[in-house]
PDB file of C-alpha atoms in Angstrom:
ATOM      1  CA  UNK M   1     121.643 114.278 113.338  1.00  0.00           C
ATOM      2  CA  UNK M   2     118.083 113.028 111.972  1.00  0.00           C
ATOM      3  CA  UNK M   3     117.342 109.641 113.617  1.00  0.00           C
ATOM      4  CA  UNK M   4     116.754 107.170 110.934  1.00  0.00           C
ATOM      5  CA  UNK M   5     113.126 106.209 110.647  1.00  0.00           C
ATOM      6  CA  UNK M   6     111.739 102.026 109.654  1.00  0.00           C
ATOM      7  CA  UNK M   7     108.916 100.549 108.554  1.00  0.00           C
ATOM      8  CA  UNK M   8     107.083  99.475 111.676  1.00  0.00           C
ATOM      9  CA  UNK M   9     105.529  96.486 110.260  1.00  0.00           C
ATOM     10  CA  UNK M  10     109.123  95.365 107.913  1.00  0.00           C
ATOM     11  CA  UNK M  11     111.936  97.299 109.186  1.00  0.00           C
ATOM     12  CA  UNK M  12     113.048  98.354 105.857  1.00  0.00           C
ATOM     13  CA  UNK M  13     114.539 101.901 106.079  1.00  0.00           C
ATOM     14  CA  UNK M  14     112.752 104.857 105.583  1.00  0.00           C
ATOM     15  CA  UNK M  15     115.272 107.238 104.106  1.00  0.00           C
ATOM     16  CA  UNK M  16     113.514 108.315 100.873  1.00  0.00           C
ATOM     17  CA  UNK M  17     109.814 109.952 100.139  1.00  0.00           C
ATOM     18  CA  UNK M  18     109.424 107.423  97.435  1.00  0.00           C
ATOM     19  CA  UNK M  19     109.958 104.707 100.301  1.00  0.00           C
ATOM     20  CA  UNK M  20     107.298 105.511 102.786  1.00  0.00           C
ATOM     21  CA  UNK M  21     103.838 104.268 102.584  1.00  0.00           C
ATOM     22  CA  UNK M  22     100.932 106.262 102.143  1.00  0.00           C
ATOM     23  CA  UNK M  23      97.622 107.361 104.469  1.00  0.00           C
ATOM     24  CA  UNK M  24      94.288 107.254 102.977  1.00  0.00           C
ATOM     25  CA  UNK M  25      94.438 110.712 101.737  1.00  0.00           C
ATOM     26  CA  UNK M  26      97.058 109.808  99.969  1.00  0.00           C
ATOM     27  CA  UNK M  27      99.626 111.691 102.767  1.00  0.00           C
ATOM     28  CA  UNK M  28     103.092 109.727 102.958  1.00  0.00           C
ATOM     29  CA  UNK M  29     103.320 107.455 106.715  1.00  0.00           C
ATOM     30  CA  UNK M  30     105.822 108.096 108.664  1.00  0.00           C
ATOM     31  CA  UNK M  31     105.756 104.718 110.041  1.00  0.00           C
ATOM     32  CA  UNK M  32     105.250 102.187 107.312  1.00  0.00           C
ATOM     33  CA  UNK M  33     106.692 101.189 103.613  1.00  0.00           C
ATOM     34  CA  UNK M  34     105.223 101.381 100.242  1.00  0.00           C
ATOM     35  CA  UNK M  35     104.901  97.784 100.524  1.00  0.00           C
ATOM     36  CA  UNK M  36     103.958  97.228 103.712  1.00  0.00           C
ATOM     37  CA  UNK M  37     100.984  99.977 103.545  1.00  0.00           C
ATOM     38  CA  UNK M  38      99.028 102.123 100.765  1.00  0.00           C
ATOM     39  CA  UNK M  39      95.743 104.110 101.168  1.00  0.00           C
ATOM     40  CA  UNK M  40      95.825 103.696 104.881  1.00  0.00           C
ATOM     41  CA  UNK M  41      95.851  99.788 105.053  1.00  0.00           C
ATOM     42  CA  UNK M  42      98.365  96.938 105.317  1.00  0.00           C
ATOM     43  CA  UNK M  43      98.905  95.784 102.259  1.00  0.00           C
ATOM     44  CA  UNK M  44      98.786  91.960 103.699  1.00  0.00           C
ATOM     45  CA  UNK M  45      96.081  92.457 106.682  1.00  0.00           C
ATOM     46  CA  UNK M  46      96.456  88.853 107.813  1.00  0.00           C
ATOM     47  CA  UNK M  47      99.867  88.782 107.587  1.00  0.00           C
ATOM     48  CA  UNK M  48     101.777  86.965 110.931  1.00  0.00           C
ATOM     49  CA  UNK M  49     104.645  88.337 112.826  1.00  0.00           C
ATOM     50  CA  UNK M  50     105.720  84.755 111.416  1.00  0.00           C
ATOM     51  CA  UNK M  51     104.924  85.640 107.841  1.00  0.00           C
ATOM     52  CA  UNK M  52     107.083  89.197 107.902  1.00  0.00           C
ATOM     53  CA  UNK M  53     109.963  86.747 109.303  1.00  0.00           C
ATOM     54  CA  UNK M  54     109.815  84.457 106.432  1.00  0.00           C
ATOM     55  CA  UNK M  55     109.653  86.690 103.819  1.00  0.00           C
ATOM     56  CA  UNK M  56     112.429  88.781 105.163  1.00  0.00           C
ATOM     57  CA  UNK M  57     114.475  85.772 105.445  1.00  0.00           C
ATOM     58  CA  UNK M  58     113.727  84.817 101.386  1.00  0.00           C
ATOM     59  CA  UNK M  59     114.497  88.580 100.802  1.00  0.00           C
ATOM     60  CA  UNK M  60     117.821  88.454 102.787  1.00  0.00           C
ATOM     61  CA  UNK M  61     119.057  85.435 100.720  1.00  0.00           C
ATOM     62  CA  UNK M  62     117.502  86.336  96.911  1.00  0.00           C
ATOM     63  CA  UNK M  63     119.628  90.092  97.926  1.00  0.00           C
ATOM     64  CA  UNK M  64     122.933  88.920  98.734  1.00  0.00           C
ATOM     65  CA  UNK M  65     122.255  88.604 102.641  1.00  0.00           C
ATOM     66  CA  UNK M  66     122.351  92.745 103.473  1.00  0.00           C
ATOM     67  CA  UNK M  67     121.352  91.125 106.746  1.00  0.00           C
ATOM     68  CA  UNK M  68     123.949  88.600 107.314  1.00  0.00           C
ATOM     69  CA  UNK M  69     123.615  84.768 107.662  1.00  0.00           C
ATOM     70  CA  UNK M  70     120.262  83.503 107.469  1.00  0.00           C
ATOM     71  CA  UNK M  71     120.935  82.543 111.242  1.00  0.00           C
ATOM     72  CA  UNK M  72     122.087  85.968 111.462  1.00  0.00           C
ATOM     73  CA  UNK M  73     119.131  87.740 109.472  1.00  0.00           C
ATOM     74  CA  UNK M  74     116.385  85.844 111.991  1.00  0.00           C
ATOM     75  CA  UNK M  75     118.009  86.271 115.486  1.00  0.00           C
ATOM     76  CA  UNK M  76     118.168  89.950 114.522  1.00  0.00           C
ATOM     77  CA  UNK M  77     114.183  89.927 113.181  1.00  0.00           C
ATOM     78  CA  UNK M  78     113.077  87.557 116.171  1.00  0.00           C
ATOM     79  CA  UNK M  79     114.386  90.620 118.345  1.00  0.00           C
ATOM     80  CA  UNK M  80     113.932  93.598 116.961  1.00  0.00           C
ATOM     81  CA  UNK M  81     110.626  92.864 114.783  1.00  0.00           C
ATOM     82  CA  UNK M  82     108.446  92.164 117.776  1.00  0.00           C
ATOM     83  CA  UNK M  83     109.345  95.690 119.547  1.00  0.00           C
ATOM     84  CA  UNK M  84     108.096  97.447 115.839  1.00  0.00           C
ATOM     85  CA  UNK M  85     104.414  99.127 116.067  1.00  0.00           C
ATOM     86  CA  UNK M  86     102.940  96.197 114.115  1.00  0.00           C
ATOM     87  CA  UNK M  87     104.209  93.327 116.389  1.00  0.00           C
ATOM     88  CA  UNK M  88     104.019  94.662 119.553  1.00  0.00           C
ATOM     89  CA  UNK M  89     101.951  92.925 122.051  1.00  0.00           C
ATOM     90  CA  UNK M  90      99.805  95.351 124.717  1.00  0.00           C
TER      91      UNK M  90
END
């Protein structure tokens, strides 16, 4: 079985082509979303480990909570989003 690639800077699944970001040549990432990263670059270069939190949470409530609770949705982000690429400290 395939392990199931995220977005390292969102977590949002990367199951389709169409879903994945793209490198500077144009290439799809591996590692990163169409909205997270296009051409090579972050899409929101000064965006916080904070900032991906909040608008994850306002995503996870305008979508019908896919994530769960709101207390839910941020426990699981406030864990798992500082182990992605993006986040990760040293």
């Amino acid at each position: 079985m395939k392990e199931r690639l995220f977005c390292q800077s969102c977590g949002m699944p990367l199951d389709r082509a169409e879903d994945m970001g793209t490198e500077a040549g144009g290439a799809p990432s591996g590692e990163y979303c169409r909205y997270c990263y296009q051409a090579g670059a972050f899409t929101a270069p000064e965006a916080t480990l904070e900032d991906m939190i909040a608008l994850n949470l306002k995503f996870n409530e305008e979508n019908g909570r896919p994530m769960g609770t709101r207390a839910e949705a941020e426990q699981m982000m406030r864990s798992w989003y500082p182990t992605l690429k993006r986040w990760r400290q040293g």
